[in-house]
Coordinates of C-alpha atoms in Angstrom, one line a residue:
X1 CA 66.7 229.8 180.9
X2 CA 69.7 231.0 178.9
X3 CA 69.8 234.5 178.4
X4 CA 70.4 235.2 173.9
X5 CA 73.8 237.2 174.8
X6 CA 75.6 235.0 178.1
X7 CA 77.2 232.8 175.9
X8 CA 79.1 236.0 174.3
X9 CA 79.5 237.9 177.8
X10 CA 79.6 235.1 180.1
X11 CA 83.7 234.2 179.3
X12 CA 84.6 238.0 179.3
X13 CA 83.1 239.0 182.2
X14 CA 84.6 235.9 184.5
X15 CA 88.1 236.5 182.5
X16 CA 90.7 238.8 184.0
X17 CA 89.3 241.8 182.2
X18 CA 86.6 241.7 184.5
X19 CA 88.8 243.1 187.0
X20 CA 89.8 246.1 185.3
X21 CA 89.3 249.5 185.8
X22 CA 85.5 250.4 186.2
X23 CA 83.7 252.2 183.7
X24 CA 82.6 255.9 184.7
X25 CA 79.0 256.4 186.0
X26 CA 78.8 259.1 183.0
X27 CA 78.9 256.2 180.3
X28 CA 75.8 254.1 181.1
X29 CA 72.8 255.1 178.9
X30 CA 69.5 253.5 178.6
X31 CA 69.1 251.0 175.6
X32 CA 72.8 250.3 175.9
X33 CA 73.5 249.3 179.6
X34 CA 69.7 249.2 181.2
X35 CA 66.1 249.4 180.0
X36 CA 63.4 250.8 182.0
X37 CA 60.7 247.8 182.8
X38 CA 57.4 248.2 180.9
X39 CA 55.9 246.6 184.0
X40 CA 57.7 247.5 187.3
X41 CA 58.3 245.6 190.1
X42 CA 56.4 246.7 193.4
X43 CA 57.7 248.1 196.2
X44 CA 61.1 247.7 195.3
X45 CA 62.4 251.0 195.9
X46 CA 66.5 251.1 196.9
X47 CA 66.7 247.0 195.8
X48 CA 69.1 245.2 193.5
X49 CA 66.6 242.2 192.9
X50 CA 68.3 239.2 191.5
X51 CA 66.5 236.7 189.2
X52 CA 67.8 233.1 189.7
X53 CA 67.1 229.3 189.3
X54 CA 69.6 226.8 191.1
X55 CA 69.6 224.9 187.8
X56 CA 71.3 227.8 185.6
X57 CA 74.7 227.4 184.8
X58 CA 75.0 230.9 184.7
X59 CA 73.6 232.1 187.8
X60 CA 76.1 229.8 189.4
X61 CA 78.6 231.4 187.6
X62 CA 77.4 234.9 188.3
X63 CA 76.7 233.7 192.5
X64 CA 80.3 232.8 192.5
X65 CA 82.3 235.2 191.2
X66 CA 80.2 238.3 190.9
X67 CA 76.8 239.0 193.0
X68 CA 78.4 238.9 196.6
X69 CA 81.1 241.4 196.2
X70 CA 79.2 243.9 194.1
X71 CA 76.8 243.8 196.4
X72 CA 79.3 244.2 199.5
X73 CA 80.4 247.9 197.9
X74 CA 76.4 248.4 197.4
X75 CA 75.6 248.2 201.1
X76 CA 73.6 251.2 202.4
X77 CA 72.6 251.8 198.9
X78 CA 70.4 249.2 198.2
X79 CA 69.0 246.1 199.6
X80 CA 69.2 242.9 198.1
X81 CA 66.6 240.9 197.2
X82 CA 66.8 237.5 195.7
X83 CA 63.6 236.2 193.3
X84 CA 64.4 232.4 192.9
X85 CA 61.7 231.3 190.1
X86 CA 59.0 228.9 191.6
X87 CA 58.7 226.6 188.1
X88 CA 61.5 226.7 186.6
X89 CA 63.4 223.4 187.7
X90 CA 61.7 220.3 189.0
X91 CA 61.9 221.4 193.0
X92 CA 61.9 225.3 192.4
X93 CA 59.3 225.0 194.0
X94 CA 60.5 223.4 197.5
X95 CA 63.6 225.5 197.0
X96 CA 61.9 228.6 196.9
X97 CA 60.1 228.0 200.0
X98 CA 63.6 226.4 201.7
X99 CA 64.9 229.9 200.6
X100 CA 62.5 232.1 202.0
X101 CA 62.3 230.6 205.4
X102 CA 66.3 230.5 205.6
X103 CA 66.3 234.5 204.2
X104 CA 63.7 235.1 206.5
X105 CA 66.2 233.5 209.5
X106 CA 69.1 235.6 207.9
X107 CA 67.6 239.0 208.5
X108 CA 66.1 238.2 212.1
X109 CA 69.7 237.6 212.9
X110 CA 70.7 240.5 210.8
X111 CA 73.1 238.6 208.5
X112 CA 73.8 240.1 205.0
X113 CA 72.4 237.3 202.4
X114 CA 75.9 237.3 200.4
X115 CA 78.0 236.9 204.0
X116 CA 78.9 233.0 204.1
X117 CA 77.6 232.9 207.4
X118 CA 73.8 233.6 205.4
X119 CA 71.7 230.3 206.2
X120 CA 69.5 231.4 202.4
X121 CA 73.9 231.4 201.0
X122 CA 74.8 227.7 202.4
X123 CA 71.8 226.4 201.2
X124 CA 71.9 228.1 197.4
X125 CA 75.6 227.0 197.2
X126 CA 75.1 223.2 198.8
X127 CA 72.4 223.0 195.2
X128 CA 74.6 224.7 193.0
X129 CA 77.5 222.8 193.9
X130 CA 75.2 219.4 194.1
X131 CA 73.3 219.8 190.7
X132 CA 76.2 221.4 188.5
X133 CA 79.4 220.3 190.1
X134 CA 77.9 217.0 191.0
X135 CA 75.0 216.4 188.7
X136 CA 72.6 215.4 191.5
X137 CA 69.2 215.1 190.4
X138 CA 67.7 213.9 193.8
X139 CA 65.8 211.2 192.7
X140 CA 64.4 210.2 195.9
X141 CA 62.0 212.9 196.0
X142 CA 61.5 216.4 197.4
X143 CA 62.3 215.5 200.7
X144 CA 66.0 214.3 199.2
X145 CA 66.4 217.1 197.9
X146 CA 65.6 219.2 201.0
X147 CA 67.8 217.2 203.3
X148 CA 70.5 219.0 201.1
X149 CA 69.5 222.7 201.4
X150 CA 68.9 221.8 205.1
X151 CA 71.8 220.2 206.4
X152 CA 74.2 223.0 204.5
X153 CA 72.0 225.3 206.7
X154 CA 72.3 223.1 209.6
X155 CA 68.5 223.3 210.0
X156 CA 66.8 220.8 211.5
X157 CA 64.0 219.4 209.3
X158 CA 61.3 219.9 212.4
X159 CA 62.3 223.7 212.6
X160 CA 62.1 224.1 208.8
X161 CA 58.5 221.9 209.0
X162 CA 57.6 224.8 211.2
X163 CA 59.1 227.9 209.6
X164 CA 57.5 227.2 206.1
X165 CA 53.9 227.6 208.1
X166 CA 54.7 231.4 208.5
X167 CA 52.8 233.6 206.4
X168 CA 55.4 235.5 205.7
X169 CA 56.8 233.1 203.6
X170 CA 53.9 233.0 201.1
X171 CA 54.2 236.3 200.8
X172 CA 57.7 236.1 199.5
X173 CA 56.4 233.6 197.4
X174 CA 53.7 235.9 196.4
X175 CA 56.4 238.8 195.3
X176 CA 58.9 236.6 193.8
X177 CA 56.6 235.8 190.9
X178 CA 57.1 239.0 189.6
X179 CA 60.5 237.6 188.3
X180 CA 58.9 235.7 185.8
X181 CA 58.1 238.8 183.3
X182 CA 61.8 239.9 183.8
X183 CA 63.0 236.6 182.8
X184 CA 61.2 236.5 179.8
X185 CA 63.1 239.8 178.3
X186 CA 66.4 238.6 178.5
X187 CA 67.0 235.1 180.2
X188 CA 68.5 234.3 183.6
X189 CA 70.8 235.6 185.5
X190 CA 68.7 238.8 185.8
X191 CA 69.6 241.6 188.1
X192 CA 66.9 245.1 188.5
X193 CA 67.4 248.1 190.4
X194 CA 64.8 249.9 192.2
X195 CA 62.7 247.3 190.4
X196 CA 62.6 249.4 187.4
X197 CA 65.5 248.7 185.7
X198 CA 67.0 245.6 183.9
X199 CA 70.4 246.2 183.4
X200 CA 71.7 244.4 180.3
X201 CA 74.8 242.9 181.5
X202 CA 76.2 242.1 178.3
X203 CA 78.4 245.6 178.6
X204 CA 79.7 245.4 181.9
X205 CA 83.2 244.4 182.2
X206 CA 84.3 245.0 185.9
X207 CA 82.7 244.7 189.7
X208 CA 83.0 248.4 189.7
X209 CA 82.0 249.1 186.5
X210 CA 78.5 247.0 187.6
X211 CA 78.4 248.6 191.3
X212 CA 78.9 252.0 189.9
X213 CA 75.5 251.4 187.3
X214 CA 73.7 249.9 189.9
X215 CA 74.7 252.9 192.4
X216 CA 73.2 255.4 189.3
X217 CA 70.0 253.9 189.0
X218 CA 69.1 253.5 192.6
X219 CA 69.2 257.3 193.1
X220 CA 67.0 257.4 189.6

C-alpha cells in the first residue's frame, strides 16, 4: 500500500538532510504534522504503534534507516507496538502470527523489539531482505516461507508449532486489525502515538525532528 506523498518524501528523508538539525517541538501543528484519528485505537496509551507489511518497499526503507533509532531516544516515553497487516501480502497472514509469538518471546526476555538481538527484528529483516533484496516469493508454500522467519530467529519449528497455540497470540492478532483503518488514510508505513495520532510524515526531515513530535504527542 503506497502511501499518495512517499514517493515525494521518501528520497528526502533517507538523504543526508535527514540528519540535520531537528525541528523544535513548538513547530508541529495539527493538519500539518499529525491528525487526530476519527476512530482511535484502544488501549494504546504511551505507544508509537507502527503500521507495516513485509511486502512494502517503504516500510523496509523506513525499518532500516529510521524506526529503530527514533525509537531508541523514545524509550521510557512510549512503548512500541508493531501492527503488521494480516491481508495484505500473500502470507501476512503466517507472518503476523510468526511475529506475535517471536514479540511475545522478546518481551518475556525483556528484549527491546528494535535491539538486533529481538527474535520479532531477525525474523522482519530475514523477509524484507528475502522478498525485496532477493525477490523470494516462496513458492513452496507457507511452510517455505516460515522456515525463513524461523531459522533468522533460530526457532525451532516444534517450539513455534507450540507458541502459535497461546492465546495470547490471537489476541495480538485481534488488536493488530485496528491498523487497517489507519492504512487506509494515508498508505503504509504508518506510525500513531498514543493511538490517536497519525503523524503525517511527509514534513519530517530528521530523527530528532520525528522523536521530538512523537515525544509531544505522547504527553497530549
Amino acid at each position: 500500500m503506497r502511501s499518495k506523498f512517499l514517493t515525494f518524501f521518501l528520497p528526502s528523508l533517507l538523504s543526508a538532510s535527514f540528519l540535520a538539525a531537528a525541528l523544535p517541538a513548538s513547530a508541529f501543528t495539527e493538519g500539518t504534522d499529525y491528525v487526530t484519528l476519527e476512530k482511535p485505537i484502544p488501549n494504546a496509551d504511551k505507544t508509537l504503534i507502527k503500521v507495516f507489511s513485509y511486502d512494502c518497499p517503504f516500510c523496509y526503507r523506513y525499518d532500516k534507516r529510521v524506526t529503530g533509532p527514533v525509537v531508541q531516544k523514545l524509550d521510557g516515553i512510549v512503548t512500541f507496538e508493531p501492527f503488521p497487516l494480516e491481508t495484505k501480502a500473500k502470507y501476512s497472514l503466517p507472518a503476523a502470527r510468526l511475529f506475535a509469538v517471536l514479540i511475545l518471546k522478546d518481551r518475556a526476555n525483556g528484549t527491546s523489539l528494535v535491539d538486533d538481538k529481538s527474535l520479532f527484528k531477525k525474523a522482519k529483516m530475514a523477509y524484507y531482505t528475502a522478498y525485496h533484496d532477493n525477490r523470494e516469493r516462496w513458492d513452496g508454500g507457507e511452510n517455505d516461507f516460515l522456515k525463513t522467519g524461523l531459522d533468522a530467529a533460530g526457532m525451532p519449528r516444534a517450539e513455534y508449532d507450540a507458541a502459535v497455540k497461546d492465546s495470547k497470540v490471537e489476541e495480538m492478532l485481534k488488536k493488530w486489525q485496528a491498523g487497517y483503518d489507519v492504512a487506509k488514510i494515508q498508505g503504509i508505513p504508518a506510525y500513531v502515538v498514543n493511538g490517536k495520532y497519525l503523524i503525517y510524515t511527509k514534513n519530517i526531515r530528521s530523527e530528532d525532528g520525528l522523536a521530538n513530535l512523537i515525544k509531544e504527542l505522547a504527553d497530549k
